[in-house]
Coordinates of C-alpha atoms and ligand atoms in Angstrom, one line a residue:
X1 CA 1.1 -8.1 19.6
X2 CA -1.5 -11.2 19.7
X3 CA -5.2 -10.0 19.2
X4 CA -8.4 -11.9 20.1
X5 CA -9.2 -12.2 16.6
X6 CA -6.2 -12.9 14.4
X7 CA -7.2 -12.8 10.9
X8 CA -5.5 -9.7 9.7
X9 CA -5.1 -10.1 5.7
X10 CA -7.5 -9.1 2.8
X11 CA -7.4 -10.8 -0.4
X12 CA -5.9 -9.5 -3.6
X13 CA -5.7 -11.7 -6.7
X14 CA -6.0 -14.7 -4.8
X15 CA -3.2 -13.9 -2.3
X16 CA -3.7 -12.9 1.7
X17 CA -2.1 -9.9 2.1
X18 CA -1.5 -6.8 4.5
X19 CA -1.5 -3.1 2.9
X20 CA 1.1 -1.9 0.5
X21 CA 2.1 0.7 3.2
X22 CA 2.3 -2.0 5.8
X23 CA 0.0 -0.2 8.2
X24 CA -3.2 -1.4 10.2
X25 CA -6.4 0.1 11.9
X26 CA -7.3 -1.1 15.3
X27 CA -10.7 -2.7 15.7
X28 CA -12.6 -2.0 19.0
X29 CA -15.3 -4.2 20.6
X30 CA -18.0 -1.6 21.0
X31 CA -19.3 -3.6 24.4
X32 CA -16.0 -3.2 25.9
X33 CA -13.8 -0.6 23.9
X34 CA -11.1 -3.4 24.1
X35 CA -8.8 -3.6 21.1
X36 CA -10.0 -7.0 19.3
X37 CA -8.3 -7.2 16.0
X38 CA -6.6 -5.1 13.1
X39 CA -7.3 -4.8 9.5
X40 CA -4.9 -3.6 6.9
X41 CA -5.1 0.2 6.0
X42 CA -4.9 -0.1 2.3
X43 CA -3.8 2.5 0.2
X44 CA -4.6 3.6 -3.7
X45 CA -1.6 1.2 -4.7
X46 CA -3.8 -1.6 -3.0
X47 CA -6.9 -0.6 -5.0
X48 CA -4.9 -0.5 -8.1
X49 CA -3.6 -4.0 -7.6
X50 CA -6.9 -5.2 -6.6
X51 CA -8.5 -3.7 -10.0
X52 CA -5.6 -5.5 -12.0
X53 CA -6.2 -8.8 -10.7
X54 CA -10.1 -8.6 -10.9
X55 CA -9.4 -7.5 -14.5
X56 CA -7.4 -10.3 -15.4
X57 CA -9.9 -12.8 -13.8
X58 CA -13.1 -11.7 -14.8
X59 CA -13.1 -12.8 -18.6
X60 CA -12.5 -16.6 -17.5
X61 CA -14.8 -16.3 -14.9
X62 CA -17.5 -14.8 -17.5
X63 CA -16.7 -17.5 -19.9
X64 CA -17.9 -20.3 -17.5
X65 CA -21.1 -22.1 -18.2
X66 CA -23.7 -20.9 -15.9
X67 CA -23.8 -24.4 -14.4
X68 CA -20.0 -24.2 -13.8
X69 CA -20.1 -20.3 -12.5
X70 CA -23.4 -21.5 -10.2
X71 CA -21.4 -24.5 -9.0
X72 CA -18.5 -22.5 -7.9
X73 CA -20.8 -20.2 -6.1
X74 CA -22.5 -22.8 -4.4
X75 CA -19.4 -24.3 -3.1
X76 CA -18.4 -20.9 -2.1
X77 CA -21.7 -20.9 0.1
X78 CA -20.8 -24.4 1.6
X79 CA -17.2 -23.4 2.6
X80 CA -18.7 -20.2 4.5
X81 CA -21.4 -22.3 6.0
X82 CA -18.8 -24.7 7.6
X83 CA -17.0 -21.5 9.0
X84 CA -20.6 -20.0 10.3
X85 CA -19.8 -20.2 14.2
X86 CA -16.4 -18.6 13.5
X87 CA -18.1 -15.7 11.5
X88 CA -20.7 -15.3 14.3
X89 CA -18.2 -14.8 17.0
X90 CA -16.4 -12.4 15.1
X91 CA -19.3 -10.5 13.9
X92 CA -20.7 -10.2 17.3
X93 CA -17.4 -8.9 19.0
X94 CA -16.9 -6.3 16.0
X95 CA -20.5 -4.9 15.5
X96 CA -21.9 -5.0 19.1
X97 CA -25.0 -6.8 17.7
X98 CA -26.7 -9.5 19.7
X99 CA -26.0 -13.0 19.0
X100 CA -29.2 -15.1 18.3
X101 CA -30.5 -12.8 15.3
X102 CA -26.9 -12.6 14.1
X103 CA -26.9 -16.4 13.6
X104 CA -29.1 -15.6 10.6
X105 CA -26.4 -13.6 9.0
X106 CA -24.5 -16.3 7.6
X107 CA -27.3 -18.3 6.4
X108 CA -28.9 -15.5 4.6
X109 CA -25.4 -14.9 2.8
X110 CA -25.2 -18.4 1.6
X111 CA -28.9 -18.2 0.6
X112 CA -28.1 -15.4 -1.7
X113 CA -25.4 -17.1 -3.3
X114 CA -27.6 -20.1 -3.9
X115 CA -30.6 -18.0 -5.3
X116 CA -28.3 -15.8 -7.6
X117 CA -26.3 -19.1 -8.6
X118 CA -29.6 -20.6 -9.6
X119 CA -30.6 -17.3 -11.6
X120 CA -27.6 -17.3 -14.0
X121 CA -29.6 -18.9 -16.9
X122 CA -31.7 -16.1 -16.7
X123 CA -28.9 -13.5 -18.0
X124 CA -30.8 -13.4 -21.3
X125 CA -31.1 -11.2 -24.2
X126 CA -34.0 -10.5 -26.4
X127 CA -34.7 -10.7 -30.1
X128 CA -36.5 -7.7 -31.6
X129 CA -38.6 -7.8 -34.7
X130 CA -37.6 -4.2 -36.0
X131 CA -37.1 -5.0 -39.5
X132 CA -37.6 -8.1 -41.9
X133 CA -34.1 -7.9 -43.3
X134 CA -32.1 -8.2 -40.1
X135 CA -32.0 -10.5 -37.0
X136 CA -32.1 -8.1 -34.1
X137 CA -30.8 -9.3 -30.7
X138 CA -29.4 -8.5 -27.4
X139 CA -26.7 -9.9 -25.4
X140 CA -26.1 -9.3 -21.6
X141 CA -22.5 -8.7 -20.8
X142 CA -20.7 -8.0 -17.4
X143 CA -19.2 -4.8 -16.5
X144 CA -16.0 -6.7 -15.9
X145 CA -15.0 -5.3 -12.3
X146 CA -17.7 -4.2 -10.0
X147 CA -17.3 -2.8 -6.4
X148 CA -19.1 -3.1 -3.6
X149 CA -19.0 -0.6 -0.7
X150 CA -20.6 -1.6 2.6
X151 CA -21.8 -0.5 5.9
X152 CA -21.0 -1.5 9.4
X153 CA -24.5 -3.1 10.4
X154 CA -24.1 -6.6 8.7
X155 CA -20.7 -6.8 7.4
X156 CA -20.5 -10.3 6.5
X157 CA -24.0 -10.4 5.2
X158 CA -23.3 -7.4 2.9
X159 CA -20.0 -8.9 1.4
X160 CA -21.5 -11.9 0.4
X161 CA -25.4 -11.6 -0.1
X162 CA -24.8 -8.3 -1.9
X163 CA -21.8 -9.6 -4.2
X164 CA -23.4 -12.7 -5.2
X165 CA -25.5 -11.0 -8.1
X166 CA -22.4 -9.3 -9.3
X167 CA -20.6 -12.6 -9.4
X168 CA -23.6 -14.4 -11.1
X169 CA -23.6 -11.7 -13.9
X170 CA -19.7 -12.6 -14.7
X171 CA -18.1 -10.0 -13.1
X172 CA -14.9 -10.0 -10.8
X173 CA -15.5 -8.0 -7.3
X174 CA -13.7 -5.6 -5.1
X175 CA -15.2 -5.5 -1.7
X176 CA -14.7 -2.6 0.9
X177 CA -15.6 -3.4 4.3
X178 CA -16.7 -0.7 6.5
X179 CA -13.9 0.5 8.7
X180 CA -15.5 0.1 12.1
X181 CA -16.2 -3.5 11.7
X182 CA -14.0 -5.0 9.2
X183 CA -12.9 -8.0 11.0
X184 CA -15.2 -10.8 9.4
X185 CA -14.1 -9.6 6.1
X186 CA -10.7 -10.8 6.7
X187 CA -12.0 -14.3 7.7
X188 CA -14.1 -14.2 4.5
X189 CA -10.8 -13.6 2.7
X190 CA -9.6 -16.9 3.8
X191 CA -12.6 -18.8 2.8
X192 CA -12.9 -17.0 -0.6
X193 CA -9.4 -17.6 -1.4
X194 CA -10.0 -21.3 -1.2
X195 CA -13.3 -21.3 -2.9
X196 CA -13.1 -19.0 -5.9
X197 CA -10.7 -18.4 -8.7
X198 CA -8.0 -16.1 -7.9
X199 CA -8.9 -12.3 -8.8
X200 CA -12.7 -13.2 -9.0
X201 CA -13.2 -11.9 -5.2
X202 CA -10.8 -9.2 -4.0
X203 CA -11.2 -7.4 -0.5
X204 CA -9.4 -4.2 0.3
X205 CA -10.0 -2.9 4.2
X206 CA -9.6 0.8 5.3
X207 CA -11.0 4.3 5.6
X208 CA -13.8 5.2 3.2
X209 CA -12.1 8.8 2.7
X210 CA -9.0 7.1 1.3
X211 CA -9.8 3.6 0.0
X212 CA -13.4 4.1 -0.9
X213 CA -12.6 7.1 -2.5
X214 CA -9.9 5.5 -4.5
X215 CA -12.2 2.7 -5.7
X216 CA -14.8 5.3 -6.6
X217 CA -12.3 7.3 -8.7
X218 CA -10.8 4.4 -10.6
X219 CA -11.4 5.0 -14.1
X220 CA -11.4 1.2 -14.9
X221 CA -14.3 0.5 -12.1
X222 CA -17.4 1.4 -14.0
X223 CA -20.1 -0.1 -11.9
X224 CA -20.4 0.9 -8.1
X225 CA -22.7 -0.5 -5.4
X226 CA -23.0 1.4 -2.2
X227 CA -24.9 0.7 0.9
X228 CA -24.4 3.4 3.3
X229 CA -25.7 7.2 4.4
X230 CA -27.2 9.6 1.9
X231 CA -24.2 12.1 2.6
X232 CA -21.6 9.1 1.5
X233 CA -23.8 8.4 -1.3
X234 CA -24.0 11.9 -2.9
X235 CA -20.2 12.1 -2.3
X236 CA -19.7 9.0 -4.4
X237 CA -21.9 10.1 -7.0
X238 CA -20.1 13.5 -7.2
X239 CA -16.4 11.8 -7.0
X240 CA -17.5 9.2 -9.7
X241 CA -18.9 11.9 -12.1
X242 CA -15.6 13.8 -11.8
X243 CA -13.5 10.8 -13.3
X244 CA -15.8 9.2 -15.5
X245 CA -19.1 8.1 -16.7
X246 CA -20.1 5.5 -14.1
X247 CA -23.0 3.5 -13.1
X248 CA -23.6 4.2 -9.4
X249 CA -26.2 2.4 -7.3
X250 CA -26.9 3.6 -3.8
X251 CA -28.8 1.9 -0.9
X252 CA -29.3 4.6 1.7
X253 CA -30.9 5.6 4.9
X254 CA -34.5 5.9 5.9
X255 CA -36.9 7.4 8.4
X256 CA -39.5 5.0 8.0
X257 CA -43.1 5.2 8.9
X258 CA -45.5 2.7 10.4
X259 CA -48.9 3.6 10.0
X260 CA -51.2 2.1 12.5
X261 CA -55.2 2.3 11.9
X262 CA -57.6 2.4 14.7
X263 CA -59.1 -1.1 13.8
X264 CA -55.9 -2.7 15.0
X265 CA -55.0 -4.4 18.4
X266 CA -52.9 -2.3 20.4
X267 CA -50.9 -5.5 21.7
X268 CA -50.0 -6.5 18.2
X269 CA -49.3 -2.9 17.1
X270 CA -47.1 -2.5 19.8
X271 CA -45.4 -5.5 19.5
X272 CA -44.8 -4.6 15.6
X273 CA -43.5 -1.3 16.6
X274 CA -40.8 -2.9 18.8
X275 CA -39.9 -5.4 16.2
X276 CA -39.7 -2.9 13.5
X277 CA -37.1 -1.1 15.3
X278 CA -34.6 -3.8 15.3
X279 CA -33.4 -3.3 18.7
X280 CA -31.3 -6.4 18.3
X281 CA -28.7 -4.4 16.5
X282 CA -29.3 -1.4 18.4
X283 CA -31.9 0.1 15.7
X284 CA -28.9 0.1 13.3
X285 CA -31.2 -0.8 10.6
X286 CA -31.8 1.2 7.3
X287 CA -35.3 -0.2 7.2
X288 CA -36.2 0.2 10.8
X289 CA -39.9 1.8 11.0
X290 CA -38.6 4.6 13.3
X291 CA -41.4 6.7 13.1
X292 CA -44.5 5.3 14.7
X293 CA -47.5 7.0 13.4
X294 CA -50.8 6.2 15.4
X295 CA -54.4 6.9 14.9
X296 CA -55.7 9.2 17.9
X297 CA -58.1 6.6 19.2
X298 CA -55.5 4.0 19.6
X299 CA -52.4 6.5 20.4
X300 CA -52.4 6.0 24.1
X301 CA -53.1 2.4 24.2
X302 CA -50.4 1.3 22.0
X303 CA -48.0 4.0 23.4
X304 CA -48.3 2.8 27.0
X305 CA -47.6 -0.9 25.5
X306 CA -44.5 0.2 23.6
X307 CA -43.1 1.9 26.3
X308 CA -43.3 -0.9 28.7
X309 CA -41.8 -3.2 26.1
X310 CA -38.9 -1.0 25.1
X311 CA -38.4 -0.2 29.0
X312 CA -38.2 -4.1 29.4
X313 CA -35.6 -4.8 27.0
X314 CA -32.6 -6.2 28.5
X315 CA -29.3 -4.4 27.7
X316 CA -26.1 -6.3 28.0
X317 CA -23.4 -8.5 26.6
X318 CA -24.3 -9.2 23.1
X319 CA -22.8 -12.8 23.4
X320 CA -25.6 -13.8 26.1
X321 CA -28.5 -15.3 24.2
X322 CA -30.7 -13.5 26.7
X323 CA -29.9 -10.1 25.7
X324 CA -32.1 -7.8 23.9
X325 CA -29.7 -5.1 23.0
X326 CA -26.0 -4.6 22.9
X327 CA -23.9 -1.3 22.1
X328 CA -24.1 1.0 19.3
X329 CA -21.3 0.1 16.6
X330 CA -18.6 3.1 17.4
X331 CA -17.8 6.1 19.4
X332 CA -18.9 8.0 16.2
X333 CA -22.2 6.2 16.5
X334 CA -22.5 6.7 20.1
X335 CA -21.9 10.6 20.0
X336 CA -24.5 10.8 17.1
X337 CA -27.3 9.1 19.3
X338 CA -26.5 11.1 22.4
X339 CA -26.7 14.3 20.2
X340 CA -30.2 13.4 19.7
X341 CA -30.9 13.0 23.0
X342 CA -29.6 16.4 23.7
X343 CA -31.7 18.0 21.0
X344 CA -34.7 16.3 22.1
X345 CA -34.5 17.8 25.6
X346 CA -35.5 21.1 24.1
X347 CA -37.8 20.1 21.2
X348 CA -41.0 19.8 22.9
X349 CA -41.2 16.2 22.3
X350 CA -42.0 14.0 25.2
X351 CA -39.2 11.4 26.6
X352 CA -41.3 8.1 27.7
X353 CA -38.3 5.9 28.3
X354 CA -34.6 5.8 27.9
X355 CA -32.6 8.9 26.5
X356 CA -29.6 8.6 28.2
X357 CA -26.3 6.5 28.5
X358 CA -27.3 3.5 30.9
X359 CA -26.3 4.4 34.5
X360 CA -23.8 2.0 36.5
X361 CA -20.3 0.8 36.5
X362 CA -21.3 -2.0 34.1
X363 CA -22.1 0.4 31.2
X364 CA -19.2 3.0 32.1
X365 CA -17.0 1.4 29.1
X366 CA -18.5 0.6 25.6
X367 CA -21.0 2.6 23.5
X368 CA -24.1 2.2 25.3
X369 CA -27.2 4.1 25.0
X370 CA -30.7 3.1 26.6
X371 CA -33.5 2.1 24.2
X372 CA -35.3 5.1 23.8
X373 CA -38.9 6.3 22.9
X374 CA -40.2 9.9 22.4
X375 CA -43.8 10.6 21.9
X376 CA -45.3 13.8 20.5
X377 CA -42.7 14.0 17.7
X378 CA -43.7 16.4 14.7
X379 CA -42.5 17.3 11.4
X380 CA -40.5 20.3 12.2
X381 CA -38.1 18.1 14.8
X382 CA -34.6 16.7 14.1
X383 CA -36.0 13.2 15.5
X384 CA -38.7 13.4 12.9
X385 CA -36.7 14.4 9.9
X386 CA -33.4 12.9 10.7
X387 CA -32.4 9.2 10.6
X388 CA -30.6 8.4 14.0
X389 CA -29.8 4.7 12.9
X390 CA -29.9 4.0 16.5
X391 CA -32.4 2.8 19.0
X392 CA -34.6 5.7 19.2
X393 CA -38.3 5.4 18.3
X394 CA -40.3 8.4 17.7
X395 CA -44.1 8.5 18.1
X396 CA -46.6 10.8 16.3
X397 CA -50.4 10.8 16.1
X398 CA -52.9 11.5 13.2
X399 CA -56.9 11.8 12.7
X400 CA -57.4 11.6 8.8
X401 CA -55.8 9.2 6.2
X402 CA -54.9 12.1 4.4
X403 CA -53.1 13.1 7.3
X404 CA -51.5 10.2 7.8
X405 CA -50.1 9.8 4.5
X406 CA -48.7 13.5 4.4
X407 CA -46.8 12.8 7.4
X408 CA -45.4 9.4 6.3
X409 CA -44.3 11.5 3.3
X410 CA -42.9 14.4 5.2
X411 CA -38.9 13.4 5.0
X412 CA -36.5 13.2 2.4
X413 CA -36.4 9.5 2.9
X414 CA -38.4 7.0 1.2
X415 CA -36.9 3.7 1.9
X416 CA -39.7 1.4 3.8
X417 CA -43.1 1.7 5.3
X418 CA -45.7 -0.1 7.0
X419 CA -49.3 0.0 7.1
X420 CA -51.3 -1.9 9.7
X421 CA -55.2 -2.4 9.2
X422 CA -57.6 -4.9 8.7
X423 CA -59.4 -2.9 5.8
X424 CA -58.0 -4.1 2.7
X425 CA -58.8 -1.0 0.9
X426 CA -57.1 1.4 3.5
X427 CA -54.2 -1.0 3.4
X428 CA -53.5 -0.9 -0.6
X429 CA -54.7 2.7 -1.0
X430 CA -52.2 3.9 1.8
X431 CA -49.3 1.6 0.6
X432 CA -49.6 3.0 -3.0
X433 CA -49.4 6.7 -1.4
X434 CA -46.7 6.0 0.4
X435 CA -43.5 7.4 -1.3
X436 CA -41.4 4.8 -0.3
X437 CA -39.4 1.7 -2.3
X438 CA -40.6 -1.1 0.1
X439 CA -44.1 -1.2 2.0
X440 CA -45.4 -3.9 4.5
X441 CA -48.8 -4.4 5.0
X442 CA -49.2 -5.8 8.4
X443 CA -45.7 -6.7 8.8
X444 CA -42.3 -5.0 9.1
X445 CA -38.7 -5.4 9.0
X446 CA -38.5 -8.6 6.9
X447 CA -36.6 -8.8 3.5
X448 CA -37.5 -11.7 1.3
X449 CA -35.1 -13.3 -0.8
X450 CA -36.0 -12.6 -4.6
X451 CA -38.1 -9.6 -3.4
X452 CA -36.8 -6.0 -4.8
X453 CA -35.4 -3.7 -2.0
X454 CA -34.5 -0.1 -2.4
X455 CA -35.1 3.5 -1.9
X456 CA -37.1 6.3 -3.5
X457 CA -36.4 10.1 -3.1
X458 CA -33.1 10.5 -1.0
X459 CA -33.0 6.7 0.1
X460 CA -31.4 5.8 -3.0
X461 CA -31.4 4.6 -6.4
X462 CA -31.7 1.0 -7.9
X463 CA -33.1 -2.2 -6.6
X464 CA -31.3 -5.0 -4.8
X465 CA -32.0 -8.5 -3.6
X466 CA -34.1 -9.7 -6.8
X467 CA -33.1 -10.6 -10.3
X468 CA -33.1 -6.9 -11.1
X469 CA -29.9 -6.6 -9.2
X470 CA -28.2 -9.3 -11.1
X471 CA -29.3 -7.7 -14.5
X472 CA -28.1 -4.4 -13.0
X473 CA -24.4 -5.7 -13.3
X474 CA -24.7 -6.5 -16.8
X475 CA -24.6 -3.9 -19.9
X476 CA -26.8 -4.7 -22.9
X477 CA -25.3 -5.1 -26.2
X478 CA -27.5 -5.1 -29.4
X479 CA -26.4 -7.2 -32.4
X480 CA -27.9 -6.5 -35.9
X481 CA -27.2 -9.3 -38.4
X482 CA -28.2 -8.6 -42.0
X483 CA -30.0 -11.4 -43.6
X484 CA -30.4 -10.2 -47.0
Ligands
LIG501 P1 -21.4 5.4 5.7 O1 -22.0 6.1 4.6 O2 -20.6 6.1 6.8 O3 -20.2 4.2 5.1 C1 -20.6 3.4 4.3 C2 -19.1 2.6 3.5 O4 -19.0 3.8 3.1 C3 -18.3 2.5 4.5 O5 -17.4 1.1 4.1 C4 -17.1 3.7 4.4 O6 -15.8 3.3 4.9 C5 -17.5 4.0 3.0 N1 -17.2 5.4 2.8 C6 -17.2 6.5 3.3 N2 -16.8 7.5 2.8 C7 -16.6 7.0 1.6 C8 -16.0 7.7 0.5 N3 -15.9 9.1 0.4 N4 -15.9 7.2 -0.9 C9 -16.3 5.8 -0.7 N5 -16.6 5.3 0.4 C10 -16.7 5.8 1.4 O7 -22.5 4.4 6.4 P2 -22.3 3.5 7.8 O8 -22.4 4.7 8.9 O9 -21.3 2.6 7.7 O10 -23.9 2.8 7.6 C11 -25.0 3.6 8.1 C12 -25.8 3.8 6.9 O11 -26.0 2.9 5.9 C13 -27.3 4.5 7.4 O12 -27.5 5.7 6.7 C14 -28.0 3.3 6.8 O13 -29.4 3.6 6.7 C15 -27.6 2.7 5.9 N6 -27.7 1.3 4.9 C16 -28.7 1.5 4.0 C17 -29.0 0.2 3.8 C18 -29.8 -0.3 2.8 O14 -30.0 -1.2 2.1 N7 -30.7 1.2 2.2 C19 -28.5 -1.1 4.7 C20 -27.9 -0.9 5.7 C21 -27.5 0.5 6.0

């Protein structure tokens, strides 16, 4: 059968291949529930082949000079950019994210390749003056084979931008794309095959519970970098520990606070609160500021504006540039968001807009939900504590700064946070007291290349997107040279 999206091979050892068992998973367009493509359902045998190819490839890759390796990475970026429109088309159909902001994903992926290609000379060791009779020095060596396991919200971007540092450090890579949106990775397989030496970049698709788990449990893959939910992150830590001593970093979820002080303009806060929710990809962003904490003096004015803006978001075809919000990614995700609507019916929160599947024939098929705002959300409620990873904004109120900080820190998460005020002392004091890995002052949502990103508490371990990420894919080797 022919599919709308025809790419259906993954990449192992420089070959475009199907899974060893010959099986496939079908990919569904979340806007229509139509089958649009298929991806190989890999087996543990495929993971073994990918490992063998990567293990054979990394020594030569690591032996390239920084300039040579950097040049290969930049060429890879150039090849990706040449197919940017094809990637965009696949990504919008397979994820449901809206087209205009998704145009940035390939660019961001290429910029990350360029950034890390330029940092390779910074893989420096040290000399340490420990004794006079020895020269003590350290070298940075790649792990060898490193795995990246990625979530569904920005599959292509994560597969490239979050493997660039691994490649820069001299590793060969195995990527495991998300099972609900794997199709862009299959075009990526074709581009990477042309641009990089065989075995340096491998892609194995399939379910997390089998393929992901086989990667995590592979004794030869010591370094695993994961982006996804806290539950899976902890399962990966457990599985990895059962097999070997491994270095696992985790970029997990968030229930991120945006604290607005009374000295701010309600129009500006309302716009920031809506922007911080990332409705363009249905709120499916780890960094979404999904808890809006308003000072009581501006609470009603901001809430009114937020509700009006969210109610006015245009739901529809993700390919239409005028669309503000598409469908959520999958049936599972859809059921999850609907379950939050159900819980909220009885929890005492106040539904301000949304809270249901949109009515009408147009939305009868597809994983649609309305963009939603609840007011009077409180710490005891599920909406306060659990990440929805969907288009639901919860609003709470505070009186004192101590209360605002306590509310901000009252979940198991600690990924991002935002503080809005014109008072520099309030801004910095509160930013320092928020237990989150990434805090915006008078901003939200943006990532900046080179600036570390990652979570405290149950939002993760490790930092990505800066030089620290590249160093984290190396191990230090100490050498002592006796001079006497
Ligand atoms: P998920 O945890 O369900 O899946 C993520 C990946 O892990 C997928 O590729 C999946 O196949 C794989 N996987 C599942 N079970 C596995 C197992 N047992 N062993 C190995 N791999 C396994 O997450 P998701 O639903 O795809 O993504 C949503 C989550 O990702 C949210 O919690 C969100 O906050 C988080 N996220 C975090 C960041 C960040 O930078 N912190 C960025 C984006 C998304």
